[in-house]
XYZ file of N, CA, C and O in Angstrom:
384
model
N -14.971 25.063 -8.778
C -14.936 24.090 -7.896
C -14.025 23.174 -8.605
O -13.248 22.441 -7.780
N -13.535 23.322 -9.891
C -12.603 22.100 -10.122
C -11.347 22.226 -9.592
O -10.774 21.183 -9.582
N -10.604 23.376 -9.395
C -9.546 23.415 -8.577
C -9.563 22.844 -7.137
O -8.510 22.640 -6.542
N -10.568 22.859 -6.646
C -10.904 22.401 -5.240
C -11.002 21.048 -5.402
O -11.622 20.305 -4.146
N -11.067 20.267 -5.889
C -11.198 18.495 -6.388
C -10.046 17.846 -6.941
O -9.658 18.092 -7.888
N -9.476 17.052 -6.135
C -8.178 16.127 -6.428
C -8.610 14.545 -6.374
O -9.031 14.151 -5.565
N -8.412 13.592 -7.645
C -8.714 12.411 -7.576
C -7.414 11.856 -7.343
O -6.395 12.265 -8.155
N -7.237 10.839 -6.708
C -5.929 10.485 -6.553
C -6.273 8.798 -6.667
O -6.810 8.032 -5.970
N -5.722 7.957 -7.487
C -5.811 6.729 -8.036
C -4.508 5.746 -7.688
O -3.643 5.696 -8.034
N -4.865 5.366 -6.644
C -3.969 4.646 -5.823
C -3.548 3.218 -6.021
O -4.489 2.347 -6.446
N -2.446 2.663 -5.553
C -2.078 1.053 -5.943
C -1.819 0.506 -4.877
O -1.662 1.040 -3.759
N -2.883 -0.505 -4.498
C -3.074 -1.486 -3.368
C -3.719 -0.862 -2.202
O -3.896 -1.461 -1.184
N -4.302 0.373 -2.423
C -5.293 0.959 -1.110
C -6.165 1.595 -2.012
O -6.266 1.905 -3.180
N -7.112 1.954 -1.280
C -8.409 2.704 -1.400
C -8.204 4.108 -2.332
O -7.000 4.485 -2.016
N -8.660 4.308 -3.544
C -8.460 5.449 -4.069
C -9.313 6.736 -3.452
O -10.268 6.622 -2.704
N -8.918 7.843 -3.532
C -9.533 8.849 -2.967
C -10.037 10.116 -3.896
O -9.135 10.422 -4.877
N -11.034 10.775 -3.592
C -11.621 12.104 -4.141
C -11.542 13.303 -3.032
O -12.340 12.898 -2.123
N -10.779 14.050 -3.070
C -10.667 15.057 -1.902
C -11.344 16.482 -2.317
O -11.044 16.790 -3.450
N -12.051 16.999 -1.559
C -12.548 18.380 -1.722
C -11.932 18.984 -0.921
O -11.957 18.810 0.368
N -11.994 20.644 -1.294
C -11.409 21.838 -0.242
C -12.153 22.661 -0.392
O -12.997 23.174 -1.584
N -12.364 24.085 0.198
C -12.877 25.245 0.229
C -14.446 24.933 0.266
O -15.280 25.878 -0.133
N -14.864 23.877 1.072
C -16.348 23.716 1.347
C -16.828 24.368 2.724
O -15.860 24.582 3.547
N -18.232 24.621 2.796
C -18.666 24.994 4.337
C -19.346 23.937 4.794
O -19.556 22.590 4.343
N -19.229 24.023 5.854
C -19.784 22.418 7.108
C -21.163 22.283 6.787
O -21.771 23.231 6.196
N -21.279 21.003 6.820
C -22.764 20.405 6.432
C -22.836 20.041 4.798
O -23.880 19.294 4.608
N -21.888 20.733 4.042
C -22.008 20.035 2.470
C -21.753 18.595 2.390
O -21.015 18.258 3.010
N -22.504 18.159 1.368
C -22.490 16.761 0.981
C -21.926 16.684 -0.169
O -22.488 17.432 -1.249
N -20.971 16.082 -0.396
C -20.342 15.875 -1.633
C -20.687 14.453 -2.075
O -20.638 13.408 -1.270
N -21.082 13.953 -3.376
C -21.067 12.677 -4.080
C -20.303 12.553 -5.231
O -20.051 13.310 -6.022
N -19.780 11.505 -5.266
C -19.079 10.811 -6.534
C -19.866 9.799 -7.184
O -20.268 8.687 -6.731
N -20.098 10.191 -8.582
C -20.595 9.368 -9.460
C -19.584 8.374 -10.586
O -18.815 9.293 -11.044
N -20.081 7.292 -11.195
C -19.395 6.764 -12.282
C -19.471 7.390 -13.613
O -18.805 7.600 -14.850
N -20.875 8.035 -13.794
C -21.306 8.661 -15.049
C -22.049 9.827 -14.404
O -22.238 10.317 -13.458
N -22.329 11.047 -15.616
C -23.235 11.862 -15.206
C -24.366 11.725 -14.444
O -25.126 10.619 -15.018
N -24.703 12.556 -13.318
C -25.786 12.093 -12.568
C -27.283 11.988 -13.210
O -28.162 11.292 -12.720
N -27.436 12.533 -14.486
C -28.533 12.629 -15.190
C -28.965 11.299 -16.118
O -29.715 10.733 -16.530
N -27.531 10.491 -16.209
C -27.877 8.961 -16.789
C -28.542 8.107 -16.097
O -28.135 7.931 -14.711
N -29.200 7.268 -16.233
C -29.918 6.410 -15.883
C -29.557 5.197 -15.101
O -29.791 4.849 -14.439
N -28.272 5.151 -15.825
C -27.373 3.647 -15.442
C -26.052 3.828 -14.762
O -25.355 3.480 -14.108
N -26.190 5.614 -14.122
C -25.042 5.858 -13.194
C -25.200 4.936 -11.954
O -26.063 4.782 -11.552
N -23.839 5.193 -11.178
C -23.618 4.287 -9.934
C -22.989 5.280 -9.108
O -22.129 5.961 -9.301
N -23.493 5.585 -7.992
C -22.760 6.331 -6.800
C -21.774 5.491 -6.498
O -21.933 4.506 -5.781
N -20.829 6.205 -6.383
C -19.079 5.484 -5.791
C -19.279 5.851 -4.497
O -18.468 5.005 -3.878
N -19.685 7.200 -3.692
C -19.393 7.360 -2.474
C -19.872 8.585 -2.183
O -20.164 9.331 -3.311
N -19.633 8.907 -0.914
C -20.330 10.449 -0.234
C -19.575 10.662 0.867
O -18.992 9.764 1.190
N -19.429 12.140 1.008
C -18.951 12.389 2.104
C -19.828 13.779 2.767
O -20.111 14.568 1.821
N -19.552 13.973 3.841
C -20.127 15.295 4.475
C -18.916 16.084 5.210
O -18.423 15.604 6.074
N -19.039 17.386 4.940
C -17.985 18.126 5.453
C -18.532 18.427 7.070
O -19.277 18.757 7.337
N -17.504 18.062 7.683
C -17.810 17.984 9.238
C -17.993 19.502 9.902
O -17.076 20.279 9.082
N -18.596 19.464 10.974
C -18.246 21.043 11.467
C -17.164 21.380 11.824
O -16.341 20.934 12.232
N -16.838 22.693 11.515
C -15.520 23.551 11.589
C -14.805 23.312 10.518
O -13.481 23.495 10.980
N -15.173 22.399 9.479
C -14.121 21.907 8.526
C -14.581 22.349 7.466
O -15.366 23.133 7.271
N -13.347 22.654 6.298
C -13.683 22.914 5.129
C -13.401 21.827 3.809
O -13.323 22.167 2.821
N -13.153 20.638 4.278
C -12.584 19.607 3.364
C -13.354 18.282 3.595
O -13.881 18.124 4.939
N -13.376 17.475 2.591
C -13.976 16.038 2.705
C -13.413 15.322 1.556
O -12.847 15.823 0.742
N -13.350 13.965 1.818
C -12.537 13.033 1.164
C -13.631 11.915 1.170
O -14.284 11.188 1.997
N -13.914 11.381 -0.018
C -14.644 9.898 -0.329
C -13.895 9.179 -0.779
O -12.639 9.287 -1.543
N -13.670 7.620 -0.090
C -12.973 6.732 -0.315
C -13.602 5.954 -1.084
O -14.641 5.398 -0.941
N -12.794 5.519 -1.981
C -13.611 4.485 -3.006
C -12.458 3.401 -3.343
O -11.551 3.410 -3.315
N -13.170 1.817 -3.280
C -12.374 0.944 -3.327
C -11.347 0.690 -4.406
O -9.987 0.593 -4.337
N -12.003 1.156 -5.403
C -11.167 1.035 -6.963
C -11.833 1.861 -7.959
O -12.915 1.474 -8.665
N -10.931 2.871 -8.419
C -11.294 3.529 -9.694
C -11.142 2.694 -10.879
O -12.018 3.021 -11.790
N -9.878 1.982 -10.919
C -9.621 1.323 -12.162
C -8.012 1.662 -12.022
O -7.622 2.444 -11.624
N -7.522 0.668 -12.950
C -6.064 1.071 -13.158
C -5.671 2.002 -14.262
O -4.451 2.199 -14.019
N -6.587 2.339 -15.230
C -6.252 3.095 -16.362
C -6.604 4.449 -15.954
O -7.382 4.570 -14.821
N -6.493 5.539 -16.975
C -7.037 7.078 -16.560
C -8.481 6.635 -16.866
O -9.189 5.858 -17.179
N -9.251 7.818 -16.162
C -10.481 7.892 -16.557
C -11.332 9.080 -15.899
O -10.462 9.984 -15.394
N -12.369 9.066 -15.481
C -13.031 10.304 -14.946
C -14.176 9.789 -14.056
O -14.684 8.571 -14.379
N -14.491 10.954 -13.133
C -15.635 10.377 -12.427
C -16.426 11.687 -12.568
O -15.840 12.830 -12.955
N -17.644 11.930 -11.828
C -18.336 13.088 -11.965
C -18.796 13.413 -10.140
O -19.188 12.437 -9.586
N -18.539 14.711 -9.811
C -18.763 14.996 -8.816
C -19.752 15.957 -8.423
O -19.874 17.061 -9.397
N -20.659 16.161 -7.406
C -21.544 16.986 -6.823
C -21.472 17.516 -5.614
O -20.928 16.840 -4.754
N -22.028 18.656 -5.216
C -22.171 19.336 -3.859
C -23.455 19.796 -3.553
O -24.049 20.354 -4.537
N -23.947 19.607 -2.633
C -24.941 20.037 -1.971
C -24.863 20.737 -0.536
O -24.510 20.098 0.336
N -24.940 22.162 -0.588
C -24.622 22.722 0.481
C -26.293 22.735 1.191
O -27.242 22.571 0.733
N -25.982 22.914 2.614
C -27.214 22.921 3.499
C -28.307 23.956 2.844
O -27.973 25.076 2.303
N -29.555 23.584 2.560
C -30.770 24.218 2.329
C -30.382 24.683 0.811
O -31.312 25.478 0.421
N -29.661 24.006 -0.022
C -29.567 24.119 -1.427
C -29.769 22.710 -2.287
O -29.815 21.767 -1.577
N -29.960 23.113 -3.558
C -29.859 21.887 -4.340
C -28.517 21.502 -4.932
O -27.820 22.182 -4.644
N -28.809 20.065 -5.413
C -27.407 19.432 -5.527
C -26.644 20.236 -6.902
O -27.706 20.944 -7.980
N -25.840 20.526 -7.066
C -25.003 21.319 -7.921
C -24.844 20.364 -9.024
O -25.327 19.132 -9.405
N -24.892 21.107 -10.319
C -24.408 20.418 -11.420
C -23.437 19.713 -11.468
O -22.348 19.856 -10.725
N -23.103 18.601 -11.893
C -22.065 17.296 -12.058
C -20.801 18.247 -12.879
O -20.893 18.722 -13.591
N -19.594 17.933 -11.871
C -18.423 18.458 -12.693
C -17.474 17.065 -13.094
O -17.523 15.962 -12.006
N -16.954 16.941 -14.051
C -16.217 15.859 -14.488
C -14.649 16.199 -13.820
O -14.153 16.860 -14.215
N -14.328 15.000 -13.252
C -12.963 15.106 -12.647
C -11.788 13.897 -13.049
O -12.259 12.672 -13.074
N -11.000 14.306 -13.955
C -10.048 13.236 -14.422
C -9.106 12.658 -13.269
O -8.855 13.360 -12.506
N -9.079 11.412 -13.639
C -7.786 10.488 -12.715
C -6.811 10.034 -13.601
O -6.930 9.514 -14.630
N -5.344 9.932 -13.039
C -4.284 9.302 -13.713
C -4.601 8.065 -13.495
O -5.189 7.263 -12.311
N -3.804 7.315 -14.278
C -3.745 5.955 -14.093
C -2.842 5.594 -12.937
O -1.979 6.308 -12.476
N -3.120 4.331 -12.282
C -2.194 4.000 -11.399
C -0.610 3.878 -11.688
O -0.371 3.422 -12.886
N 0.263 4.249 -10.697
C 1.465 4.364 -11.178
C 1.803 2.855 -11.337
O 1.427 1.894 -10.426
N 2.930 2.659 -11.988
C 3.498 1.351 -12.382
C 4.830 1.401 -11.778
O 5.653 2.346 -12.066
N 5.050 0.252 -11.274
C 6.528 -0.047 -10.697
C 7.346 -0.442 -11.821
O 7.185 -1.050 -13.045
N 8.768 -0.144 -11.871
C 9.768 -0.498 -12.775
C 10.453 -2.046 -12.520
O 10.511 -2.217 -11.108
N 10.950 -2.591 -13.317
C 11.168 -3.707 -13.144
C 12.659 -3.883 -12.430
O 13.369 -2.885 -12.239
């Protein structure tokens, strides 16, 4: 699943976590920590639309530095997957 997840840390607009290769009805969730951590926070969720294979979670701000989030997927009639750690790059800095 790792190759099917792309984190984009944008400057001045919402950051995104994009998922590909999924089946319609699959629910994807993005967390700031491993979902088993009692202090975790769910940052966003999305559901793959009928006839689609992609979903995108929009997050107000991941942070300006590099970091990581944890993602899960739940296909219709299935349990939530184990969490996958997804790294993101720092926001791009402009040159003077």
